[in-house]
Structures are given as C-alpha cells and as structure tokens.
Amino acid sequence: MSRDDQRTQWFRDSRFGMFIHWGLYAIPARGEWVKNQEQLTDEQYQPYFDAFNPSRYDPREWARLAKHAGMKYAVLTAKHHDGFCLFDSALTDYKATNTPCGRDLVREYLDAFRAEGIRVGLYYSLLDWRHPDYPHYGDSRHPARNDPSQSNEHRDWNRYLAYMHGQIRELLTNYGKLDLMWFDFSYDDLEGEAWGASHIMEMIHQYQPDMLIDNRLEGSGSSRGSIVTANPKPYAGDFTSPEQMVPPDGCLNDLGEPIPWESCMTLNDHWGYFAGDTHYKSARLVVRSLVECVSKNGNLIVNVGPDANGEIPAQARQILTEVGDWMRGNGESIYGCGKAEYPKPEWGRYTQRGNTLYAHVMEEAVSAICLQNMGKRAQTLCRLADHSEVKLTRFWTLTGYDQHAFFFPYPGQASSYPLPDETDTVISVKLAKED
Ligand code: GLC
C-alpha cells in the first residue's frame, strides 16, 4: 500500500459524510449565493451581520444527528464566498465573534463532532466577496461584477493572498488536528498557483501533514497535473469532488486506476438555508445514492443548511434520521466496502469487502433473486438487517442453472415480494475463494 493509500484509508472506509453550509446567508434564507445573485453591496448585506445571533446553535445536536445517520466525517464552512468567518480570525473583523452571536462557531463545532468520534473537516472559500483586494468589477463571480465604480485599480492581489494564506494558517494551527480541508473553488484564470497553491501545500505539510484536501485548488478544466493524471501536481488534492451527480463509472485516473472521490449532494436544492425550498430528497433516494457511490468506490457527503437560529431544518433531520435507521442495520455493507468483483445486477447493486459480497436488492421480482455467475461461490447468506438466514434455491427448469445462485430474501418463503425493506434489502453473501 502506498503512502497515499494509507493517508486516504480512513476517508475511503468512511464513505458517508455530512456537509454543513452555514453563515450570514441563513438570514435572507435564499441560499449562500444570495449576495452574488442579487448583486448586493456590502452595505446591503450588512444587516445580516448586525443581526446574526443563532441562539439555538448546539453543535452537539448536529453531531448526534450525523452520528445517528451513520456519517463518519463532517465538513463545515469556516468561510464561504461572502467572506464571513465562523471562526475567530485575527485577520478580519468580519467574523462571528463580532456579531451579536459572539462565539467561535468553528471551535464549538470541532469540539462537538470530535466528542462523537466523527472526523472533522473545514470548508474554506478561496473566493472572498468582502475583501477589498479581491477583484470586483469584471470578475465573473463577484456580486459587484457589473458595477464599474468598483474597478480594480487599487486592489492588490498579493495582499489578498497574504490574507487568505494567513487565515488558512490560522485554521491549520489554532484548532487541533483537522482531518480534511475542502477548498472551493477555481474558475477562469484563478486556479492553482494563482491561489498560491504551492505555498498552501507547504503550510499543510508543515502543520497538518495527514490532512486530506479536495481537488479544487485546481481548475476543473485543467487536466495537466490534475489528480486524474499519471503525475499529479502537489496541490492536485487527495480526492475528486463531483458535485450534484454520481459519475457513471466512479473516478479513475488516466492509468485506469481508481482514485478516491466524494460526490457532494444537497438534501433539497440548495447548500445554504433556503426557506422556500422544500424539494427534499427522500431517505430512500439518499440511501440508494450512497450505495451507488460505494458500489463505484466513492463517498457521498450530504449537505444540511442550518437556519438563522442554528438549527438543521426539521425535514432534513427527519430524512437523516430515517437514513440512520437503515444504516443501523445495514452500515456493514457501506463502511470499508467498495466496488464488487461482479457487475451491477439487474435488481440493484453490489458492494463488497473482502470475501463478503453485499447484494443490495432494490427491485422486487416475481420469484427468486439471482446472483448471476455465482453458483459455485455463494456460500452462506443472510439478510444483513436482522441476520436472518437466507437459503439458496435452484430452478431445475433453467438451463445451466448451476452457474447461478438464487435466493428468496425472506427465510422459508418462496416469494421475493414485497421486499422486506423497500429502500434497499441487503443480503450478505459469503463467497468461497475462486478456484
Ligand atoms: C459550489 C458553490 C458552493 C458550494 C459548493 C459545494 O462550488 O459555489 O456554494 O459550497 O459548490 O460543493
């Protein structure tokens, strides 16, 4: 196993994480891009800073929810694009400790999640819509992009980099061991060394050598030196970060080798709190998406957007609680698992760890479920959720039936419908070594 494999092992084993997008934008409640989308000036955005007072913020509750859901790591927005810091940075006044809230929200989050045994990560926005030295007029993503009075004549990019690097150093040195840092994002000419990526990496090596990072210090369009090439740049990152989608074949590099990846997904249609967005995914869809990721050697990080009080919306809590109920019985088919040696079956998906294959049955069948081409290898079977015995059966009317193994998910019954768990009925199959 290479050093890289060892570094990313916990991440690849964890498979399921919680993303948390939280900041001033919880107050307008129209998503974390509101300042950009509505082209708000600093003055127009200021009332949210003046009012920010999430009195019901209790990260221990968040951590307990994440734990119940079966999430093994979490990532919180220490600073998002609007530049507001949830942590007590010495380099700016634009931070939670200066609002009516008056607390270092990052420190409390880290303490709470660590206490539940959940690995901790921080998201840090490379963009900053508040810093005076960040390009305004003409920058494709800045809220003031269309305002010629906000020209960039006196803006000093190096001063911004010094600020940004200084904040990253603060996060790397003031908050104990971090498992992960999620940089977001590169665009246009702003990628790689434009962010001073090598310097950022030096700091990471110096202060948090085991910490993992995503791949967004680099632009998505640049393939030279990215994590998918045979010779990735030092800042290419440890995993790829497909957003709001699951790649059809997982992620491979140019040599065809699997690389760590994490699909990030919102629970409704927004990252930051959006009061009017009730378009939530069902627990069943979340579970199935997670299984899909694992079956392709990837992770899923599911987002929650706490509101201005500091609470994760009730609907999100409900969904994650249901996901957790499924994980309680079936988590064994997720953690430490990956792509199986058999192709995707007709009725669902496979995941595998060592000699244990997990058959995730998602579609009911009129008769038995078929483990194709596993006739000689499938040994003992059980339903994972309750460890009830599942027996193999045969169909003498089928030519070549011994190539396949068949089972009914209910012990002692000759039907597969309705499935015991319509979300995903998991059958654990011990495989004999191939002869
Ligand atoms: C995008 C968005 C951002 C969000 C991120 C999560 O890059 O800019 O708001 O934080 O995706 O992946």
Coordinates of C-alpha atoms and ligand atoms in Angstrom, one line a residue:
M1 CA 0.0 0.0 0.0
S2 CA 1.4 3.4 -0.9
R3 CA 1.7 6.3 1.4
D4 CA -1.2 8.0 -0.4
D5 CA -3.4 4.9 0.1
Q6 CA -2.6 4.9 3.8
R7 CA -3.4 8.6 4.1
T8 CA -6.8 8.3 2.4
Q9 CA -7.7 4.9 4.0
W10 CA -10.0 6.4 6.7
F11 CA -11.7 8.5 4.1
R12 CA -12.3 5.6 1.8
D13 CA -13.5 3.5 4.7
S14 CA -15.9 6.2 6.0
R15 CA -17.9 6.5 2.8
F16 CA -20.6 8.8 4.3
G17 CA -20.2 12.4 5.5
M18 CA -22.1 15.5 6.5
F19 CA -21.5 18.8 4.7
I20 CA -22.7 21.9 6.6
H21 CA -23.2 25.2 4.8
W22 CA -23.9 27.9 7.3
G23 CA -23.3 31.6 7.6
L24 CA -25.0 35.0 7.4
Y25 CA -26.9 33.9 4.3
A26 CA -29.1 31.8 6.6
I27 CA -30.9 35.1 7.5
P28 CA -32.0 36.1 4.0
A29 CA -32.7 32.4 3.6
R30 CA -32.2 32.4 -0.2
G31 CA -29.1 30.3 -0.4
E32 CA -25.4 31.0 0.0
W33 CA -25.1 32.8 -3.4
V34 CA -27.6 35.4 -2.5
K35 CA -25.1 38.3 -2.4
N36 CA -23.9 37.3 -5.8
Q37 CA -27.3 36.5 -7.4
E38 CA -28.9 39.7 -6.2
Q39 CA -25.7 41.7 -6.7
L40 CA -25.9 43.1 -3.2
T41 CA -23.4 45.7 -2.0
D42 CA -21.6 45.3 1.3
E43 CA -24.0 47.8 2.8
Q44 CA -27.0 45.9 1.7
Y45 CA -25.5 42.7 3.1
Q46 CA -24.5 44.3 6.4
P47 CA -27.9 43.9 8.2
Y48 CA -27.3 40.2 8.3
F49 CA -24.1 40.7 10.1
D50 CA -25.7 43.0 12.5
A51 CA -28.5 40.6 13.2
F52 CA -26.6 37.3 13.3
N53 CA -27.5 35.6 16.6
P54 CA -28.1 31.9 16.2
S55 CA -29.2 31.3 19.8
R56 CA -30.2 27.7 19.3
Y57 CA -26.8 26.7 17.9
D58 CA -25.9 23.5 19.6
P59 CA -23.4 21.6 17.5
R60 CA -23.7 18.6 19.8
E61 CA -27.2 18.1 18.4
W62 CA -25.8 18.3 14.9
A63 CA -23.1 15.8 15.8
R64 CA -25.6 13.4 17.3
L65 CA -27.7 13.6 14.2
A66 CA -24.7 12.9 12.0
K67 CA -23.7 10.0 14.2
H68 CA -27.2 8.5 14.1
A69 CA -27.3 8.9 10.3
G70 CA -24.1 6.9 10.2
M71 CA -21.9 9.7 8.9
K72 CA -18.3 9.3 9.8
Y73 CA -16.9 12.7 8.9
A74 CA -18.2 16.3 8.6
V75 CA -17.2 19.4 6.8
L76 CA -18.3 22.9 8.0
T77 CA -18.0 26.2 6.0
A78 CA -15.4 28.1 8.1
K79 CA -15.7 30.8 5.5
H80 CA -17.9 30.8 2.4
H81 CA -17.7 33.1 -0.6
D82 CA -19.3 36.1 1.2
G83 CA -16.1 36.2 3.3
F84 CA -17.9 35.9 6.6
C85 CA -15.9 33.8 9.1
L86 CA -17.5 31.5 11.5
F87 CA -14.1 31.3 13.3
D88 CA -12.3 33.9 15.3
S89 CA -9.8 35.0 12.8
A90 CA -7.3 37.7 14.0
L91 CA -7.0 38.9 10.4
T92 CA -10.5 40.3 10.0
D93 CA -13.4 41.9 11.9
Y94 CA -15.8 40.2 9.6
K95 CA -16.4 37.2 11.9
A96 CA -19.0 35.6 14.2
T97 CA -17.3 36.8 17.3
N98 CA -18.1 40.4 16.3
T99 CA -21.8 39.7 15.7
P100 CA -24.4 39.5 18.4
C101 CA -23.6 35.8 18.4
G102 CA -20.2 36.4 19.9
R103 CA -19.0 32.8 19.7
D104 CA -16.3 31.0 17.8
L105 CA -18.7 28.6 16.0
V106 CA -15.9 26.6 14.3
R107 CA -14.3 25.7 17.6
E108 CA -17.6 24.6 19.1
Y109 CA -18.4 22.5 16.1
L110 CA -15.0 20.8 16.2
D111 CA -15.3 20.0 19.9
A112 CA -18.8 18.6 19.4
F113 CA -18.1 16.4 16.4
R114 CA -14.8 15.1 17.8
A115 CA -16.6 14.2 21.0
E116 CA -19.0 12.0 19.0
G117 CA -16.0 10.3 17.3
I118 CA -16.7 11.9 13.9
R119 CA -13.8 13.1 11.8
V120 CA -13.7 16.8 11.3
G121 CA -13.2 18.9 8.2
L122 CA -13.4 22.6 7.3
Y123 CA -14.5 24.2 4.1
Y124 CA -12.6 27.3 3.1
S125 CA -13.7 29.5 0.2
L126 CA -10.9 30.7 -2.0
L127 CA -13.2 33.4 -3.2
D128 CA -14.0 36.4 -1.0
W129 CA -16.7 38.9 -1.8
R130 CA -15.9 41.1 1.1
H131 CA -12.2 41.6 0.9
P132 CA -11.3 44.9 -0.7
D133 CA -8.3 43.4 -2.6
Y134 CA -10.4 40.7 -4.3
P135 CA -11.3 41.6 -7.9
H136 CA -14.7 43.2 -8.1
Y137 CA -15.8 44.7 -11.4
G138 CA -15.5 42.3 -14.2
D139 CA -14.8 39.2 -12.1
S140 CA -17.2 36.7 -13.4
R141 CA -18.4 35.6 -9.9
H142 CA -18.3 38.8 -7.8
P143 CA -21.5 40.5 -6.7
A144 CA -20.1 43.8 -8.0
R145 CA -19.1 42.3 -11.4
N146 CA -21.4 44.8 -13.2
D147 CA -20.5 47.8 -11.2
P148 CA -17.8 50.0 -13.0
S149 CA -17.5 52.1 -9.9
Q150 CA -15.9 49.0 -8.2
S151 CA -12.9 49.0 -10.6
N152 CA -9.9 47.0 -9.6
E153 CA -7.2 49.7 -10.0
H154 CA -6.1 49.8 -6.4
R155 CA -6.7 46.3 -5.5
D156 CA -3.6 44.3 -4.5
W157 CA -3.9 40.6 -5.3
N158 CA -0.8 39.8 -3.2
R159 CA -2.4 41.4 -0.2
Y160 CA -5.4 39.2 -0.7
L161 CA -3.2 36.1 -0.9
A162 CA -1.4 37.1 2.2
Y163 CA -4.8 37.4 4.0
M164 CA -6.1 34.1 2.6
H165 CA -2.9 32.2 3.4
G166 CA -2.9 33.8 6.9
Q167 CA -6.4 32.6 7.5
I168 CA -5.6 29.1 6.3
R169 CA -2.6 29.1 8.6
E170 CA -4.9 30.1 11.5
L171 CA -7.2 27.2 10.8
L172 CA -4.3 24.8 10.5
T173 CA -2.6 25.9 13.7
N174 CA -5.3 27.1 16.1
Y175 CA -7.8 24.3 16.1
G176 CA -6.1 21.0 16.7
K177 CA -5.9 18.1 14.3
L178 CA -8.1 18.5 11.2
D179 CA -8.8 15.5 9.1
L180 CA -9.8 17.3 6.0
M181 CA -9.9 20.7 4.3
W182 CA -12.3 21.5 1.5
F183 CA -11.1 24.4 -0.7
D184 CA -13.7 26.0 -3.0
F185 CA -13.2 26.8 -5.9
S186 CA -11.1 27.6 -9.0
Y187 CA -12.5 29.4 -12.0
D188 CA -11.4 31.4 -15.0
D189 CA -7.7 32.3 -14.5
L190 CA -8.0 31.8 -10.8
E191 CA -6.6 28.3 -10.3
G192 CA -3.5 26.6 -8.9
E193 CA -0.6 28.9 -8.5
A194 CA -2.9 32.0 -8.9
W195 CA -4.1 31.0 -5.4
G196 CA -0.5 30.4 -4.2
A197 CA -1.4 26.7 -4.1
S198 CA 2.2 25.5 -3.6
H199 CA 2.5 27.8 -0.6
I200 CA -0.8 26.5 0.8
M201 CA 0.6 22.9 0.4
E202 CA 3.8 23.8 2.2
M203 CA 1.7 25.0 5.2
I204 CA -0.4 21.8 5.1
H205 CA 2.8 19.7 5.1
Q206 CA 4.2 21.6 7.9
Y207 CA 1.2 21.9 10.2
Q208 CA -1.2 19.1 9.2
P209 CA 0.7 16.5 7.2
D210 CA -2.0 13.9 7.4
M211 CA -4.9 16.2 6.5
L212 CA -6.7 15.4 3.2
I213 CA -7.8 18.1 0.7
D214 CA -10.2 18.1 -2.2
N215 CA -9.1 18.9 -5.7
R216 CA -10.5 22.4 -6.2
L217 CA -7.3 24.4 -5.7
E218 CA -7.1 23.5 -9.3
G219 CA -9.5 24.3 -12.1
S220 CA -11.8 21.7 -13.4
G221 CA -10.8 22.5 -17.0
S222 CA -7.1 21.9 -16.5
S223 CA -6.0 18.4 -17.0
R224 CA -2.3 18.9 -16.8
G225 CA -1.2 17.8 -13.4
S226 CA -4.7 17.2 -12.0
I227 CA -5.4 14.3 -9.7
V228 CA -6.5 12.2 -12.7
T229 CA -3.2 12.4 -14.5
A230 CA -0.3 10.0 -14.0
N231 CA 1.8 12.8 -12.5
P232 CA -0.5 14.9 -10.3
K233 CA 0.7 18.3 -9.1
P234 CA 1.5 18.6 -5.4
Y235 CA -1.7 20.6 -4.9
A236 CA -3.9 18.3 -7.1
G237 CA -5.7 17.1 -4.0
D238 CA -6.4 13.7 -2.5
F239 CA -9.9 13.1 -3.9
T240 CA -12.1 14.4 -6.7
S241 CA -15.4 16.2 -5.8
P242 CA -18.1 15.6 -8.4
E243 CA -21.0 17.9 -7.4
Q244 CA -24.7 17.1 -7.5
M245 CA -24.0 13.9 -9.5
V246 CA -22.6 10.4 -9.3
P247 CA -20.1 9.6 -12.0
P248 CA -21.3 6.7 -14.1
D249 CA -18.1 4.7 -13.7
G250 CA -16.7 6.2 -10.5
C251 CA -13.4 8.1 -10.8
L252 CA -10.4 6.6 -12.5
N253 CA -7.1 8.3 -13.4
D254 CA -5.5 8.2 -16.8
L255 CA -3.8 4.9 -16.0
G256 CA -7.2 3.4 -15.3
E257 CA -6.6 3.2 -11.5
P258 CA -9.4 4.1 -9.1
I259 CA -8.9 7.3 -7.2
P260 CA -10.7 8.4 -4.1
W261 CA -13.7 10.5 -4.8
E262 CA -16.6 12.1 -3.0
S263 CA -19.9 13.1 -4.5
C264 CA -21.3 16.1 -2.8
M265 CA -25.1 16.4 -2.8
T266 CA -27.7 18.8 -1.3
L267 CA -30.6 17.4 0.6
N268 CA -33.0 19.9 -1.0
D269 CA -31.8 22.0 -4.0
H270 CA -29.6 24.4 -2.1
W271 CA -26.4 24.3 0.1
G272 CA -27.2 27.3 2.3
Y273 CA -30.5 27.6 4.1
F274 CA -33.3 28.4 1.6
A275 CA -36.6 28.7 3.5
G276 CA -38.8 28.2 0.4
D277 CA -37.0 25.1 -0.9
T278 CA -38.9 22.1 0.3
H279 CA -37.8 19.9 -2.6
Y280 CA -36.1 17.4 -0.4
K281 CA -34.7 14.0 -1.5
S282 CA -36.3 11.0 0.2
A283 CA -34.3 8.9 2.7
R284 CA -34.7 6.1 0.2
L285 CA -33.0 8.2 -2.5
V286 CA -30.2 9.2 -0.2
V287 CA -29.6 5.6 0.8
R288 CA -29.6 4.4 -2.8
S289 CA -27.3 7.2 -3.8
L290 CA -24.9 6.3 -1.0
V291 CA -25.0 2.7 -2.1
E292 CA -24.4 3.7 -5.7
C293 CA -21.3 5.7 -4.7
V294 CA -19.9 2.9 -2.6
S295 CA -20.6 0.4 -5.5
K296 CA -18.3 2.6 -7.6
N297 CA -15.6 3.1 -4.9
G298 CA -16.7 6.5 -3.9
N299 CA -18.0 8.5 -0.9
L300 CA -21.2 10.6 -0.5
I301 CA -21.3 13.8 1.5
V302 CA -24.8 15.0 2.1
N303 CA -25.4 18.7 2.9
V304 CA -27.5 20.3 5.5
G305 CA -28.1 24.1 5.7
P306 CA -28.9 25.2 9.3
D307 CA -31.2 28.2 9.7
A308 CA -30.5 31.5 11.3
N309 CA -31.3 30.1 14.7
G310 CA -28.6 27.5 14.2
E311 CA -31.0 24.6 13.7
I312 CA -30.9 22.0 11.0
P313 CA -34.3 22.2 9.3
A314 CA -36.8 19.6 10.7
Q315 CA -37.3 18.0 7.3
A316 CA -33.6 17.4 6.9
R317 CA -33.4 16.0 10.4
Q318 CA -36.3 13.6 9.6
I319 CA -34.6 12.4 6.5
L320 CA -31.3 11.8 8.1
T321 CA -32.9 10.0 11.0
E322 CA -34.6 7.6 8.5
V323 CA -31.3 7.2 6.7
G324 CA -29.7 6.3 10.1
D325 CA -32.4 3.7 10.8
W326 CA -31.4 2.0 7.6
M327 CA -27.6 2.4 8.3
R328 CA -28.1 0.9 11.8
G329 CA -28.9 -2.5 10.3
N330 CA -27.0 -2.2 7.0
G331 CA -24.0 0.0 7.6
E332 CA -21.7 -3.0 7.4
S333 CA -22.4 -3.1 3.6
I334 CA -21.1 0.5 3.4
Y335 CA -18.1 1.1 5.6
G336 CA -14.9 -0.2 4.2
C337 CA -16.7 -1.5 1.2
G338 CA -16.2 -0.8 -2.5
K339 CA -16.8 -2.0 -6.0
A340 CA -17.6 -5.6 -6.2
E341 CA -15.9 -8.1 -8.5
Y342 CA -19.3 -8.8 -10.2
P343 CA -21.0 -6.3 -12.5
K344 CA -24.1 -4.4 -11.5
P345 CA -27.0 -6.8 -11.2
E346 CA -30.4 -6.3 -12.8
W347 CA -32.2 -5.8 -9.5
G348 CA -29.9 -3.4 -7.6
R349 CA -26.3 -3.1 -6.8
Y350 CA -23.4 -4.9 -5.2
T351 CA -20.9 -3.7 -2.7
Q352 CA -18.0 -5.9 -1.4
R353 CA -15.5 -6.1 1.4
G354 CA -13.0 -8.9 1.2
N355 CA -14.9 -12.2 0.6
T356 CA -18.2 -10.7 1.7
L357 CA -20.5 -9.6 -1.1
Y358 CA -23.5 -7.4 -0.3
A359 CA -26.5 -7.8 -2.6
H360 CA -28.5 -4.6 -2.4
V361 CA -31.9 -5.6 -3.7
M362 CA -33.9 -2.6 -4.8
E363 CA -36.4 -4.1 -7.3
E364 CA -38.7 -6.8 -6.4
A365 CA -39.0 -9.9 -8.6
V366 CA -41.8 -12.4 -9.3
S367 CA -39.7 -15.2 -7.9
A368 CA -36.2 -15.5 -6.6
I369 CA -33.3 -13.1 -6.8
C370 CA -30.4 -14.3 -9.0
L371 CA -26.8 -14.0 -8.2
Q372 CA -25.5 -14.3 -11.7
N373 CA -22.4 -16.4 -12.3
M374 CA -22.0 -17.1 -8.6
G375 CA -23.4 -20.6 -8.5
K376 CA -20.3 -22.2 -7.1
R377 CA -19.1 -19.4 -5.0
A378 CA -22.0 -18.2 -3.0
Q379 CA -21.9 -19.9 0.4
T380 CA -23.8 -18.7 3.4
L381 CA -26.3 -15.9 3.0
C382 CA -28.2 -13.8 5.5
R383 CA -30.3 -10.7 5.5
L384 CA -28.0 -8.1 7.0
A385 CA -30.6 -6.1 8.9
D386 CA -31.6 -8.9 11.2
H387 CA -29.0 -11.6 10.3
S388 CA -31.9 -14.0 9.5
E389 CA -30.8 -17.0 7.4
V390 CA -31.4 -16.8 3.7
K391 CA -31.2 -20.1 1.7
L392 CA -30.1 -20.7 -1.8
T393 CA -32.6 -22.3 -4.1
R394 CA -32.4 -23.9 -7.6
F395 CA -34.5 -23.9 -10.7
W396 CA -34.2 -27.2 -12.5
T397 CA -36.2 -25.8 -15.4
L398 CA -33.4 -23.3 -16.1
T399 CA -30.7 -24.5 -18.5
G400 CA -27.3 -24.0 -16.9
Y401 CA -28.9 -23.3 -13.5
D402 CA -25.7 -24.2 -11.6
Q403 CA -23.9 -21.1 -12.9
H404 CA -26.3 -19.0 -10.9
A405 CA -27.3 -18.8 -7.3
F406 CA -30.9 -17.9 -6.4
F407 CA -32.4 -16.8 -3.1
F408 CA -35.6 -15.5 -1.6
P409 CA -35.0 -12.6 0.7
Y410 CA -37.5 -13.9 3.2
P411 CA -36.4 -17.0 5.1
G412 CA -38.5 -20.0 4.4
Q413 CA -40.7 -18.3 1.8
A414 CA -40.9 -18.8 -1.9
S415 CA -41.5 -15.2 -2.9
S416 CA -39.4 -12.1 -3.0
Y417 CA -42.2 -9.5 -2.9
P418 CA -42.8 -7.2 -1.3
L419 CA -39.2 -6.7 -0.3
P420 CA -38.6 -6.8 3.4
D421 CA -37.0 -3.3 3.1
E422 CA -38.2 -1.4 0.1
T423 CA -35.4 1.2 0.4
D424 CA -32.8 -1.5 -0.1
T425 CA -32.9 -5.0 1.2
V426 CA -29.3 -6.1 1.8
I427 CA -28.3 -9.7 1.7
S428 CA -24.8 -10.6 2.8
V429 CA -23.2 -13.3 0.8
K430 CA -20.0 -15.1 1.9
L431 CA -18.0 -16.0 -1.2
A432 CA -15.8 -19.0 -1.4
K433 CA -12.3 -18.2 -2.8
E434 CA -12.3 -18.6 -6.5
D435 CA -10.7 -21.8 -7.6
Ligands
GLC1 C1 -20.2 25.2 -5.4 C2 -20.8 26.5 -4.8 C3 -20.9 26.5 -3.4 C4 -20.9 25.2 -2.6 C5 -20.1 24.2 -3.3 C6 -20.2 22.8 -2.6 O1 -18.9 25.3 -5.7 O2 -20.1 27.6 -5.2 O3 -21.8 27.4 -2.9 O4 -20.3 25.5 -1.4 O5 -20.3 24.1 -4.6 O6 -19.7 21.8 -3.4

